[in-house]
Structure formats: structure tokens, C-alpha cells
Amino acid sequence: MMHLPILPILLPLLAGIVLLLLRPLGVKVQRMVSFGAGFALLMLAVLLFDASLSGQRQVYVLGNWSAPFGIVLVFDQLAALMLLVTAVLAVGALWYAIVTETDAQGRHFHVLFQMQLFGLNGAFLTGDAFNLFVFFEVLLLASYSLLLHGGGAKRTVAGLHYVVVNLVGSTVFLFALGALYGALGTLNIADMAVKVAALPAKREGLVMAAGLLLLVVFGLKAALFPLYLWLPAAYANTSAPVAALFAVMTKVGVYAIIRVHGTVFGAEAGNLAYFYAPWLLGLGLVTLLLAALGVMAAFQLRVQVAYLVLASVATLLIAVGLQSQAALAAGLYYLVHSTLLAGGMFLLADLIVRGRGDYADRFDPGMQMPHYQLLGGVFLLAAMAAVGLPPLSGFFGKVWILQAALPHPWHWVVLATVLLGSMLLLIALARSGSVLFYKVKAKPDAADPVITETIPAFGLSMVAVLWLLAAVPLLVVLANPVSAVMERVAAQVLDVSGYQSAVFAPAVGGK
Amino acid sequence: MELLIALSIGVLVACGVYLVLRASTFPVVMGLTLLSYATNLFLFAMGRLAIGVPAVIRPDATVYADPLPQALVLTAIVIAFGMTAFAIVLALKARGETGSDHVDGEVDS
């Protein structure tokens, strides 16, 4: 079992290579293999999550080059949690792509999907900053191609912006890493924390600048103000399963901030301890307000859901910026809820698009769509969860974050912003729900297009939506054990010295 | 030498940023390339500048250059090359689908 930590990286990589070779056998075989690999990854993630609950960190030393000279994979509860959320989301998105035949709109959908998972899992597991950069590039390159999958001029232009912005981001990432290496002489995250703790005063400014440069990069990935302008266009113009999978992409940025900044500039970093937190909190509050305004102003459901993703990421960044264990635990609970909810909402939006014919997801009164009772009911529940109304998980997450914010000196600002943002979300989603489901025309005008009577593969598509949205009631029913687990995860993340001693322990395995 | 390296990195970044902010796709790709060159130089300089010093262990050597930044630069070059190729293909695709090389896909009126 000592090779467990590397399996989530190897499985999608091998699956991707095999899928590339299987292309001559047709898309049906590819689907079976790809979904099988996705399901195996889910099983593996569950197994790993169960193994991580013991609180034991596992360090996998690649090629037996012990830290800080070689690259290590660090498997702890936070990594296990991220792997599990990603695997659940991936299975839902993959199922939807297969039943709606989105994967047949272009070549190599499944290969790219597996490569995206390979990059994501690697980014969650690595314990080395430069290796994190490499895995970022892997997941970004896969995401560029997935974003463009299926084509169309609007998608291409949105993709071009996304690619250029992220390439500039990668450049800044390298500058930040270079400056950190020049100042600290290491790129192993645990070792960087040791070096920062013993930093001479004259180097502090340089390391601080490099740390903030890194925050710019991760903020770009997490769509933090003012670097979020690429997100709505990219997410609203891509195909539904890809948008659903991308719900976890912004969370990679949040994860990187928690892992890298939380470890390197953690409680033991002397003068640099948590110096980034005020930036994160302030920008997170601004992002939340702008995201709420974006939700209000959206003309299309898909754009609205993209702004909802932005609002949830902003809430998460606020939770991280509060720099307390309770806030981090609340943020992790909210992360699980918001990622799976956003994925489900993108798929639901796509079903609504397919049910409304030429009206698509514009907020104009259209004809009654097929299955409107079920779609409307699910939309109502999803919207309630997204706004944070009781009794659903969004409410629990937000209340927990606000409770954790009370000891913080800025708590009035945080409370006011989060509550105001929730109110704006409530108004906007109530409006879109009523336009989509209540204000239907009795009979089409002569100029109106013919409305589809059925949505193809509706039942099977709905399975994927419900699979992702099932997290919302489950997180409420299991709120007590889940919140206890999140507390433990947050405690382990903040335990920097434990992280260091695990990494620098004598190597095991990985021959 | 330090001043020369610093100036070249600065000039490359300035040109790169200027080109990335242009409205046509070709200068943007050129700008990304210049930015990645600047990054490579910067990473290389972070291992401290030394002339004629081996990076690999030799019995007669007393001073060594830091080999890690050189490995990082190699990785960065490969990644930047792949990304540039992708960006060029995407720019061509956008040109073909929108009928203009404007980054927003607008046709000049």
C-alpha cells in the first residue's frame, strides 16, 4: 500500500495513453475505457480518503531522491479531499459527456479529459513548487483543448483569451519561482518554509514580493479580482461537461494558496507570517461584490452560473483570508459544496438550453420546456443552495464562515459583504427561475421557432445532474461528521512543523 | 555582467508586455515568446552568474555553477515551446473562423 499516493497520478496518465491508442476502435470502446478509468479513479479516491482519515501524512519520494533534493509527493487529508471532490465531479461530467454524445463532437475528448485529471491530481499531490508549475501547465494545456472541444467561433475567441491570459500567468509564475529560488535556494515547499523562518531581514522584501507574485498567479487561476475577466466568457461558451469539470479548476488556485502560502508563509514565518492574508481578504470581498453584480446583470443562464462560480470562489478566498483554523475548515466545507453544486448547475443549464430550442438560455420568456416540473424543481433547489438559504448546505457553509469571521477585526465588513452578496444572488436567481419556468408563452408566435417536444437522453443526463447535486442534501444530513473531518483537515494544514518533519523523514518506498 | 543581464531581461519583458497588449493575434504570440525568453534568462540568473565553471562534479573543480536553475530553464523552454505552438495554431484557427486576426474576433470596419 506504500505506492498508493502516486496511483491517482498514474491512473489517468496511463488511461489517457491507452485511449489515444484505442482511437481506431471507435468512440464506443473509448467511452467504456474512459468511464471505467474515471470510476476506478473515484474508487481509488474513496480508498485514499479513507486512508487519510488516520491523520497520517504519507510522503512518496520519487526515485528515492530524498527531500529537499528530489521531488516528493505529499499525501495528506487536504490532498485526499481535493482528489475525492475532483473524482466525483469528473465521473458526473464524463457520464454527461457520454450520454449526450458531446464527446463525439471532436477528436480525443476522452484523452484530454484524462490528461486534465492527470494534471489536477498531480497538482494536488506534489510537494515541490516547480513540480506544481509543471502540473499546472499539464492541466492548463488539457483545459485549453477541452475548452475548444466542439468548435464554434465564439468558443475559439473565448479560448484565445483564456490561453493568452494563462500563458502570461505561467510567465509570472516562473518569475515568482525564480525569485524565491534566488532568495531561499530551494523549491521544496517544506524546505522553503524552513528557509523563510530563518530569513535574514535584508531579504524579506524580496521574498515578500515573490510571495505576492505567486499570489497573483494563484489569484489568476482562482479568478480573484482584478484577474477574473477571462472566467465568465470561457465558462459560458464551452460545452457543458467541460464547464462542469472546470468548476474545480478555480479551486486549484485556492488549493495552491492554502498549500503554498499557508505552508511557506505560515505561523512560523516570523515577520512574514500570513502577510498575504489581508490582500486575500480584501480582494476576496471585492470579487464577491462584483460576482454578485455579474449574477444580477447576466443575460444568459450559463453566464449567470459562471458568475456563481466566481461568487463561490470569492467566498472561499475570504474564508482563507480570515487565517483561522475555524474559517479554513468552514471554507473547505464550502469548497466541497460549491464545486459539486457548480458542476451540477452547468449540466442543468445545458439541459434547459436543450429544452428551449432557439430560446436557449437567454432570459426571454419562451415556450414551456419538456420535463419542466422536474427541471424547475431541481433548479429551485440548486438556486437555494447557491444563494445559501436554509436548510441546504450553502446555508451551513456560509453561516460557518461568518461565525468564524466574528473574532476577526474586519468582521463587520465581511458579514455585510457576504450577506449583501447573498441577497443580490437571491434576487437574480429568483428572477431567472421565474423567467425560465413561469413566464411561458401559451402558444408560439408565428415568428417563433418550433419547440422540441423531448430532450434526447433526458433521463440519463438527469442522472449526472442528480449525482452532482446529491452532495447538497448529503452535506446537510452528514453535517456533523463532515464538519468534524473538515476541522481535522484544517488543523493538519496549519500544522507546518508536522508537514516539514513528514517530508524530511527518512525515505520509504518509491524505489 | 549583472547589469547587462538585468537590462536585457527588463527590455525583453517590456517588449513582451507591449506586444501582448496589441489587438492582433500575431504580435500577441510574439509577445508571449519574448516574455518566455525573459523568464528563461531570469531563472538562469537566479543560480548566480559565473563564467567557465562546471555544473557537474569534476575531480579538479573547486567552484561549481548551480545546476538546478539550468534544469529549470530546460523545462521552461520545452513548456514555452509547446505553449507557443499551441497559441499559434489557435490564432490561425481564430483567424479562419472569425475572418479577422483581431483578438476579439471583430472585423475591422
Short mmCIF file of N, CA and C in Angstrom, two decimals, chain A residues 69 130 133-134 137-138 140-141 144-145 148 151-154 156-157 159-161 163-164 167-168 170-172 174-183 185-187 203, chain B residues 9 13 20 25 28 32 35-36 38-40 42-43 46-48 66 68-69 71-73 75-76 79 82-84 86-87 90-91 93-95 97-98 102-105:
data_model
loop_
_atom_site.label_atom_id
_atom_site.label_comp_id
_atom_site.label_asym_id
_atom_site.label_seq_id
_atom_site.Cartn_x
_atom_site.Cartn_y
_atom_site.Cartn_z
N PHE A 69 16.26 17.40 -2.10
CA PHE A 69 16.99 17.32 -3.38
C PHE A 69 16.11 16.79 -4.50
N PHE A 130 8.17 23.85 -8.09
CA PHE A 130 8.35 23.83 -9.54
C PHE A 130 7.55 22.70 -10.17
N PHE A 133 4.22 23.90 -10.77
CA PHE A 133 4.16 24.66 -12.03
C PHE A 133 3.98 23.71 -13.21
N VAL A 134 4.75 22.63 -13.22
CA VAL A 134 4.66 21.68 -14.34
C VAL A 134 3.28 21.06 -14.42
N GLU A 137 0.84 23.42 -15.81
CA GLU A 137 0.90 23.51 -17.27
C GLU A 137 0.20 22.32 -17.91
N VAL A 138 0.35 21.13 -17.33
CA VAL A 138 -0.31 19.94 -17.87
C VAL A 138 -1.82 20.14 -17.85
N LEU A 140 -3.47 22.91 -17.61
CA LEU A 140 -3.89 24.04 -18.44
C LEU A 140 -3.92 23.65 -19.91
N LEU A 141 -2.89 22.92 -20.36
CA LEU A 141 -2.85 22.56 -21.77
C LEU A 141 -4.04 21.66 -22.11
N TYR A 144 -7.10 23.92 -22.24
CA TYR A 144 -7.22 24.73 -23.46
C TYR A 144 -7.95 23.94 -24.53
N SER A 145 -7.50 22.69 -24.72
CA SER A 145 -8.09 21.90 -25.80
C SER A 145 -9.52 21.49 -25.47
N LEU A 148 -11.98 24.25 -26.16
CA LEU A 148 -12.27 24.45 -27.58
C LEU A 148 -13.03 23.29 -28.18
N GLY A 151 -15.75 23.20 -31.11
CA GLY A 151 -15.57 24.32 -32.04
C GLY A 151 -16.63 25.40 -31.94
N GLY A 152 -16.62 26.26 -32.94
CA GLY A 152 -17.51 27.43 -32.95
C GLY A 152 -16.68 28.69 -32.73
N ALA A 153 -17.06 29.77 -33.46
CA ALA A 153 -16.24 30.98 -33.44
C ALA A 153 -16.19 31.61 -32.05
N LYS A 154 -17.34 31.66 -31.36
CA LYS A 154 -17.36 32.29 -30.04
C LYS A 154 -16.47 31.54 -29.06
N THR A 156 -13.90 29.76 -29.86
CA THR A 156 -12.49 29.96 -30.21
C THR A 156 -11.97 31.27 -29.65
N VAL A 157 -12.77 32.35 -29.78
CA VAL A 157 -12.32 33.65 -29.27
C VAL A 157 -12.18 33.61 -27.75
N GLY A 159 -11.62 31.00 -26.03
CA GLY A 159 -10.47 30.15 -25.78
C GLY A 159 -9.17 30.89 -25.95
N LEU A 160 -9.11 31.75 -26.97
CA LEU A 160 -7.89 32.51 -27.23
C LEU A 160 -7.56 33.41 -26.05
N HIS A 161 -8.57 34.10 -25.53
CA HIS A 161 -8.35 34.97 -24.37
C HIS A 161 -7.86 34.15 -23.18
N VAL A 163 -6.34 31.29 -23.15
CA VAL A 163 -4.98 30.78 -23.36
C VAL A 163 -3.96 31.88 -23.13
N VAL A 164 -4.18 33.06 -23.71
CA VAL A 164 -3.18 34.13 -23.59
C VAL A 164 -3.04 34.57 -22.14
N LEU A 167 -1.14 31.95 -20.26
CA LEU A 167 0.28 31.88 -20.61
C LEU A 167 1.05 33.02 -19.94
N VAL A 168 0.46 34.21 -19.91
CA VAL A 168 1.10 35.31 -19.18
C VAL A 168 1.20 34.94 -17.70
N SER A 170 1.54 31.94 -16.49
CA SER A 170 2.64 30.98 -16.33
C SER A 170 3.98 31.70 -16.28
N THR A 171 4.12 32.76 -17.09
CA THR A 171 5.37 33.54 -17.09
C THR A 171 5.61 34.16 -15.72
N VAL A 172 4.54 34.76 -15.17
CA VAL A 172 4.67 35.38 -13.85
C VAL A 172 5.00 34.31 -12.80
N LEU A 174 6.78 31.63 -13.22
CA LEU A 174 8.21 31.32 -13.30
C LEU A 174 9.05 32.44 -12.69
N PHE A 175 8.66 33.70 -12.93
CA PHE A 175 9.39 34.80 -12.30
C PHE A 175 9.34 34.68 -10.77
N ALA A 176 8.15 34.36 -10.25
CA ALA A 176 8.00 34.23 -8.81
C ALA A 176 8.87 33.09 -8.27
N LEU A 177 8.83 31.95 -8.97
CA LEU A 177 9.63 30.80 -8.53
C LEU A 177 11.11 31.12 -8.60
N GLY A 178 11.52 31.80 -9.67
CA GLY A 178 12.93 32.16 -9.82
C GLY A 178 13.38 33.05 -8.68
N ALA A 179 12.57 34.06 -8.36
CA ALA A 179 12.92 34.98 -7.28
C ALA A 179 12.99 34.23 -5.95
N LEU A 180 12.04 33.32 -5.72
CA LEU A 180 12.05 32.56 -4.47
C LEU A 180 13.28 31.67 -4.40
N TYR A 181 13.62 31.04 -5.54
CA TYR A 181 14.81 30.18 -5.54
C TYR A 181 16.06 31.01 -5.29
N GLY A 182 16.12 32.17 -5.92
CA GLY A 182 17.29 33.03 -5.73
C GLY A 182 17.45 33.48 -4.29
N ALA A 183 16.31 33.70 -3.61
CA ALA A 183 16.38 34.20 -2.23
C ALA A 183 16.51 33.07 -1.22
N GLY A 185 17.03 29.49 -2.12
CA GLY A 185 17.91 28.38 -2.51
C GLY A 185 17.25 27.03 -2.51
N THR A 186 15.91 27.00 -2.57
CA THR A 186 15.22 25.71 -2.61
C THR A 186 13.84 25.92 -3.21
N LEU A 187 13.26 24.84 -3.72
CA LEU A 187 11.90 24.93 -4.25
C LEU A 187 10.98 23.90 -3.63
N ARG A 203 16.59 40.31 3.22
CA ARG A 203 15.99 39.57 2.09
C ARG A 203 14.46 39.55 2.17
N ILE B 9 16.83 41.44 -19.51
CA ILE B 9 15.58 40.87 -19.02
C ILE B 9 14.50 41.96 -19.01
N VAL B 13 11.05 41.92 -21.18
CA VAL B 13 9.74 41.94 -20.53
C VAL B 13 8.92 43.13 -21.03
N VAL B 20 1.96 41.88 -26.05
CA VAL B 20 0.80 41.10 -25.59
C VAL B 20 -0.45 41.97 -25.54
N THR B 25 -3.55 39.06 -33.28
CA THR B 25 -3.07 37.84 -32.64
C THR B 25 -1.57 37.61 -32.83
N VAL B 28 0.62 39.33 -30.35
CA VAL B 28 0.39 38.72 -29.03
C VAL B 28 1.24 37.47 -28.86
N LEU B 32 4.24 36.82 -26.18
CA LEU B 32 4.34 35.67 -25.26
C LEU B 32 5.72 35.03 -25.38
N LEU B 35 8.27 37.18 -23.64
CA LEU B 35 8.11 37.03 -22.19
C LEU B 35 8.75 35.73 -21.70
N SER B 36 8.56 34.66 -22.48
CA SER B 36 9.13 33.38 -22.03
C SER B 36 10.66 33.42 -22.11
N ALA B 38 12.46 36.10 -21.57
CA ALA B 38 12.86 36.87 -20.38
C ALA B 38 12.84 35.99 -19.15
N THR B 39 11.80 35.15 -19.04
CA THR B 39 11.70 34.24 -17.90
C THR B 39 12.89 33.31 -17.85
N ASN B 40 13.26 32.77 -19.02
CA ASN B 40 14.37 31.82 -19.05
C ASN B 40 15.67 32.48 -18.58
N PHE B 42 15.91 35.07 -16.65
CA PHE B 42 15.76 35.38 -15.22
C PHE B 42 16.03 34.16 -14.36
N LEU B 43 15.43 33.03 -14.75
CA LEU B 43 15.65 31.78 -13.99
C LEU B 43 17.13 31.43 -13.99
N MET B 46 19.16 33.37 -11.62
CA MET B 46 18.88 33.13 -10.21
C MET B 46 19.86 32.13 -9.59
N GLY B 47 20.55 31.35 -10.42
CA GLY B 47 21.56 30.44 -9.87
C GLY B 47 22.89 31.13 -9.67
N ARG B 48 22.90 32.47 -9.71
CA ARG B 48 24.09 33.31 -9.61
C ARG B 48 24.94 33.16 -10.88
N ASP B 66 25.39 26.51 -10.17
CA ASP B 66 24.21 25.82 -9.66
C ASP B 66 23.51 25.11 -10.83
N LEU B 68 20.67 23.43 -10.81
CA LEU B 68 19.20 23.36 -10.75
C LEU B 68 18.51 24.39 -11.65
N PRO B 69 18.93 25.68 -11.60
CA PRO B 69 18.27 26.63 -12.50
C PRO B 69 18.41 26.23 -13.96
N ALA B 71 18.43 23.20 -15.12
CA ALA B 71 17.40 22.19 -15.36
C ALA B 71 16.02 22.84 -15.44
N LEU B 72 15.79 23.83 -14.59
CA LEU B 72 14.50 24.54 -14.61
C LEU B 72 14.31 25.24 -15.94
N VAL B 73 15.38 25.88 -16.43
CA VAL B 73 15.29 26.60 -17.70
C VAL B 73 14.97 25.63 -18.83
N THR B 75 13.31 22.84 -18.65
CA THR B 75 11.88 22.52 -18.53
C THR B 75 11.04 23.66 -19.05
N ALA B 76 11.40 24.89 -18.64
CA ALA B 76 10.62 26.05 -19.02
C ALA B 76 10.65 26.26 -20.53
N ILE B 79 8.29 23.69 -22.17
CA ILE B 79 6.88 24.04 -21.96
C ILE B 79 6.51 25.26 -22.78
N GLY B 82 6.03 24.36 -26.45
CA GLY B 82 4.74 23.70 -26.70
C GLY B 82 3.58 24.69 -26.64
N MET B 83 3.63 25.57 -25.65
CA MET B 83 2.55 26.54 -25.49
C MET B 83 2.51 27.52 -26.66
N THR B 84 3.71 27.94 -27.13
CA THR B 84 3.74 28.86 -28.27
C THR B 84 3.16 28.21 -29.51
N PHE B 86 0.95 25.90 -29.59
CA PHE B 86 -0.50 25.83 -29.40
C PHE B 86 -1.14 27.19 -29.67
N ALA B 87 -0.49 28.25 -29.16
CA ALA B 87 -1.06 29.59 -29.33
C ALA B 87 -1.11 29.98 -30.80
N LEU B 90 -3.93 28.14 -32.46
CA LEU B 90 -5.20 28.71 -32.02
C LEU B 90 -5.46 30.05 -32.70
N ALA B 91 -4.38 30.86 -32.86
CA ALA B 91 -4.53 32.15 -33.54
C ALA B 91 -4.96 31.93 -34.99
N LYS B 93 -6.61 29.34 -36.12
CA LYS B 93 -7.98 28.84 -36.08
C LYS B 93 -8.96 30.01 -35.90
N ALA B 94 -8.59 30.93 -34.99
CA ALA B 94 -9.46 32.09 -34.77
C ALA B 94 -9.54 32.93 -36.04
N ARG B 95 -8.42 33.08 -36.73
CA ARG B 95 -8.39 33.85 -37.98
C ARG B 95 -9.30 33.20 -39.02
N GLU B 97 -11.90 31.18 -38.42
CA GLU B 97 -13.32 31.10 -38.04
C GLU B 97 -13.99 32.46 -37.96
N THR B 98 -13.22 33.50 -37.57
CA THR B 98 -13.86 34.80 -37.41
C THR B 98 -13.58 35.73 -38.58
N HIS B 102 -8.12 40.02 -35.33
CA HIS B 102 -8.33 40.80 -34.10
C HIS B 102 -8.52 39.82 -32.93
N VAL B 103 -7.99 40.17 -31.76
CA VAL B 103 -8.06 39.23 -30.65
C VAL B 103 -9.49 39.01 -30.17
N ASP B 104 -10.39 39.97 -30.45
CA ASP B 104 -11.79 39.78 -30.06
C ASP B 104 -12.62 39.23 -31.21
N GLY B 105 -11.96 38.89 -32.30
CA GLY B 105 -12.69 38.32 -33.43
C GLY B 105 -13.53 39.34 -34.17
#
